[in-house]
Coordinates of C-alpha atoms in Angstrom, one line a residue:
M1 CA 14.8 -94.8 58.5
L2 CA 15.1 -92.7 55.3
I3 CA 18.8 -91.7 55.8
P4 CA 20.2 -95.3 55.6
F5 CA 18.2 -95.9 52.4
L6 CA 19.6 -92.7 50.9
C7 CA 23.1 -93.6 51.9
L8 CA 22.6 -97.1 50.4
G9 CA 21.3 -95.6 47.2
G10 CA 24.2 -93.2 47.0
A11 CA 26.7 -96.1 47.5
V12 CA 25.0 -98.2 44.8
A13 CA 25.0 -95.3 42.3
G14 CA 28.6 -94.5 43.1
S15 CA 29.7 -98.1 42.7
Y16 CA 27.8 -98.4 39.4
A17 CA 29.3 -95.4 37.5
L18 CA 31.3 -93.0 39.7
F19 CA 33.9 -95.5 40.9
P20 CA 34.7 -97.0 37.4
S21 CA 34.7 -93.5 35.8
T22 CA 37.1 -92.2 38.4
W23 CA 39.4 -95.2 38.0
Y24 CA 39.6 -94.7 34.3
K25 CA 40.4 -91.0 34.6
L26 CA 43.1 -91.7 37.1
R27 CA 44.6 -94.4 34.9
H28 CA 44.7 -91.9 32.0
R29 CA 46.6 -89.4 34.1
L30 CA 49.1 -92.0 35.3
R31 CA 49.6 -93.2 31.7
R32 CA 50.2 -89.7 30.5
E33 CA 52.9 -89.1 33.1
R34 CA 54.8 -92.2 32.0
G35 CA 55.8 -90.7 28.7
L36 CA 54.8 -87.9 26.3
A37 CA 55.4 -87.5 22.6
V38 CA 57.3 -84.3 22.9
G39 CA 56.0 -81.5 20.7
T40 CA 52.9 -83.5 19.6
L41 CA 49.3 -82.5 20.2
Y42 CA 46.3 -84.8 19.8
L43 CA 43.2 -83.1 18.5
T44 CA 40.0 -85.1 19.2
F45 CA 36.5 -84.1 18.4
D46 CA 33.3 -85.5 20.0
D47 CA 29.6 -85.6 19.3
G48 CA 29.6 -85.5 15.5
P49 CA 29.4 -85.8 12.6
S50 CA 27.4 -82.7 12.1
P51 CA 26.2 -81.7 8.6
E52 CA 26.5 -78.0 9.5
H53 CA 30.1 -78.1 10.8
T54 CA 32.1 -81.3 10.3
A55 CA 32.8 -80.8 6.6
R56 CA 34.1 -77.3 7.3
L57 CA 36.3 -78.7 10.1
L58 CA 37.7 -81.3 7.7
D59 CA 38.4 -78.6 5.2
L60 CA 40.4 -76.7 7.8
L61 CA 42.4 -79.7 8.9
A62 CA 43.2 -80.6 5.3
R63 CA 44.4 -77.0 4.6
Y64 CA 47.1 -77.5 7.3
G65 CA 47.8 -81.2 6.8
V66 CA 46.6 -81.9 10.4
K67 CA 45.3 -85.3 11.4
A68 CA 42.7 -85.7 14.2
S69 CA 40.6 -88.3 16.0
F70 CA 36.8 -88.1 15.7
F71 CA 34.7 -89.8 18.4
V72 CA 31.4 -90.1 16.5
V73 CA 27.8 -90.9 17.7
G74 CA 26.3 -93.9 15.9
D75 CA 23.0 -92.2 15.1
F76 CA 24.8 -89.2 13.5
A77 CA 27.3 -91.4 11.7
Q78 CA 24.5 -93.4 10.2
A79 CA 22.7 -90.2 9.1
H80 CA 25.8 -88.8 7.4
P81 CA 27.9 -91.6 6.1
E82 CA 29.6 -89.4 3.6
L83 CA 31.4 -87.5 6.4
I84 CA 32.6 -90.8 8.0
R85 CA 33.9 -91.9 4.6
R86 CA 35.7 -88.6 4.2
M87 CA 37.3 -88.9 7.7
V88 CA 38.7 -92.3 6.8
Q89 CA 39.8 -91.3 3.3
E90 CA 41.7 -88.2 4.7
G91 CA 43.6 -90.2 7.3
H92 CA 41.7 -89.3 10.4
L93 CA 40.9 -91.8 13.2
V94 CA 37.3 -92.7 13.8
G95 CA 36.4 -93.7 17.3
F96 CA 33.2 -94.7 19.1
H97 CA 31.2 -92.2 21.2
S98 CA 28.1 -94.3 21.9
A99 CA 25.0 -94.8 19.8
H100 CA 22.7 -92.1 21.2
H101 CA 24.9 -90.0 23.5
R102 CA 23.3 -91.0 26.8
S103 CA 25.2 -90.9 30.1
A104 CA 26.2 -94.2 31.5
Y105 CA 24.7 -93.0 34.8
L106 CA 21.3 -93.1 33.2
M107 CA 21.5 -96.5 31.5
T108 CA 20.8 -99.9 32.9
P109 CA 23.2 -102.8 31.9
R110 CA 20.7 -103.9 29.3
Q111 CA 20.4 -100.4 27.8
T112 CA 24.2 -100.1 27.9
R113 CA 24.6 -103.3 25.9
R114 CA 22.0 -102.1 23.3
D115 CA 23.9 -98.8 23.0
F116 CA 27.2 -100.5 22.4
T117 CA 25.9 -103.1 20.0
G118 CA 23.7 -100.7 18.0
G119 CA 26.3 -98.0 17.7
L120 CA 29.1 -100.4 16.7
A121 CA 26.9 -102.1 14.2
A122 CA 26.0 -98.7 12.7
L123 CA 29.8 -98.0 12.2
A124 CA 30.4 -101.5 10.9
R125 CA 27.9 -100.9 8.2
L126 CA 30.0 -97.9 7.2
G127 CA 33.1 -100.1 7.1
V128 CA 34.5 -98.8 10.4
T129 CA 35.7 -101.0 13.2
P130 CA 36.7 -98.6 16.0
L131 CA 39.6 -99.3 18.3
Y132 CA 39.0 -96.4 20.7
F133 CA 36.0 -95.5 22.8
R134 CA 35.3 -92.2 24.6
P135 CA 32.3 -92.4 26.8
P136 CA 29.8 -89.4 26.8
W137 CA 30.7 -87.0 29.5
G138 CA 33.6 -89.3 30.5
V139 CA 31.2 -91.6 32.4
V140 CA 31.3 -95.4 32.3
N141 CA 29.5 -98.0 34.3
W142 CA 30.3 -101.6 35.1
A143 CA 28.4 -102.9 32.1
S144 CA 30.2 -100.6 29.7
L145 CA 33.6 -101.8 31.2
R146 CA 32.7 -105.3 30.3
L147 CA 31.7 -104.3 26.8
V148 CA 34.9 -102.4 26.3
R149 CA 36.8 -105.6 27.0
R150 CA 34.4 -107.7 24.9
Y151 CA 34.9 -105.4 21.8
R152 CA 38.6 -104.8 22.6
L153 CA 38.2 -101.1 22.7
Q154 CA 40.6 -98.7 24.4
P155 CA 38.9 -96.0 26.5
V156 CA 40.3 -92.5 25.8
F157 CA 39.8 -89.5 28.0
W158 CA 41.5 -86.1 27.7
D159 CA 43.9 -83.6 29.2
V160 CA 42.4 -80.3 28.0
M161 CA 38.9 -79.0 27.4
A162 CA 37.8 -75.4 26.6
Q163 CA 34.0 -75.9 27.4
D164 CA 33.5 -75.1 23.7
W165 CA 30.0 -76.6 23.7
K166 CA 28.6 -73.7 25.8
A167 CA 26.5 -70.9 24.5
N168 CA 28.4 -68.1 26.2
I169 CA 31.9 -69.1 25.0
T170 CA 33.3 -67.0 22.2
A171 CA 35.9 -68.1 19.7
E172 CA 38.3 -65.7 21.3
E173 CA 37.7 -67.3 24.7
I174 CA 38.3 -70.8 23.3
V175 CA 41.6 -69.5 21.9
R176 CA 42.6 -68.1 25.2
R177 CA 41.7 -71.2 27.2
L178 CA 43.5 -73.5 24.8
R179 CA 46.6 -71.4 24.8
R180 CA 46.7 -71.3 28.5
R181 CA 45.9 -74.9 29.2
T182 CA 47.7 -76.9 26.5
R183 CA 51.0 -78.6 27.0
P184 CA 53.1 -80.8 24.7
G185 CA 51.7 -84.3 24.6
D186 CA 48.1 -83.2 25.5
I187 CA 44.9 -84.8 24.2
L188 CA 42.5 -81.9 23.4
C189 CA 38.8 -82.6 23.6
L190 CA 36.7 -80.4 21.3
H191 CA 33.4 -80.7 19.6
D192 CA 32.2 -80.8 16.0
G193 CA 28.5 -81.5 16.9
R194 CA 25.8 -81.0 19.5
G195 CA 26.3 -78.3 22.1
A196 CA 24.7 -74.9 22.1
P197 CA 23.5 -73.5 18.7
G198 CA 26.5 -72.5 16.6
A199 CA 29.0 -73.8 19.2
P200 CA 31.0 -76.0 16.8
G201 CA 31.4 -73.1 14.5
R202 CA 33.1 -71.1 17.2
T203 CA 35.4 -74.0 17.8
I204 CA 36.4 -74.0 14.2
A205 CA 36.9 -70.3 14.2
A206 CA 39.2 -70.7 17.2
L207 CA 41.2 -73.4 15.4
E208 CA 41.6 -71.2 12.3
I209 CA 43.6 -68.9 14.6
L210 CA 45.4 -71.6 16.6
L211 CA 46.5 -74.2 14.1
P212 CA 48.9 -72.0 12.1
Q213 CA 50.3 -70.6 15.4
W214 CA 50.8 -74.0 16.9
L215 CA 52.5 -75.3 13.6
A216 CA 54.7 -72.2 13.6
Q217 CA 55.8 -73.0 17.1
G218 CA 56.9 -76.5 16.0
F219 CA 54.0 -78.6 17.2
R220 CA 53.1 -81.7 15.3
F221 CA 49.6 -83.3 15.3
A222 CA 48.8 -87.0 15.4
T223 CA 46.0 -89.4 15.8
L224 CA 45.6 -91.5 19.0
E225 CA 47.2 -94.5 17.4
C226 CA 50.5 -92.6 18.0
Y227 CA 49.7 -91.6 21.6
G228 CA 52.2 -92.5 24.3

């Protein structure tokens, strides 16, 4: 008798978050193949802002005139409003990455609604009305899909990751992975907050190597408003 209940539970869990997440990721891949901005890369950063790392990252981007898209966590944005204001003033895009960085697998519909409303309200108090949403770990559930439509948000996934949040990834390894995996038109997902201790610093060190090289190769950088 236990097996049917386990199967039913798996089906319910799959329909709640796995199926909608898989559909959105597939839709992203199909959209990407319809047309690329040749020679353009889209740098995106998740999980910030971080008082230890985000200002240094903004300094680096300003040095090379590179614009990026930041998917910020409402709690961290509220704690560090000066970093959000700086992102906006320097021409970067600020997107929504949840209020508390919890997986949609682990949230009930009511918790999901509170996460959206609380996180978006925190950004609104900072003068930011996001147009783009990246779900933590790339996971959405049926409730978050309804909220995306209600708030007219565009979900954004990615083409390239370098696992830069891990403790055992060096800056040199991040450089190697990004060189090998990146193609023109790609959305790169990196991190300026959370992760293992010091991880965002290694991401910044990798970009200090890669940004001048990519620019010398003729790549341009744009925010997601220019994607597609």
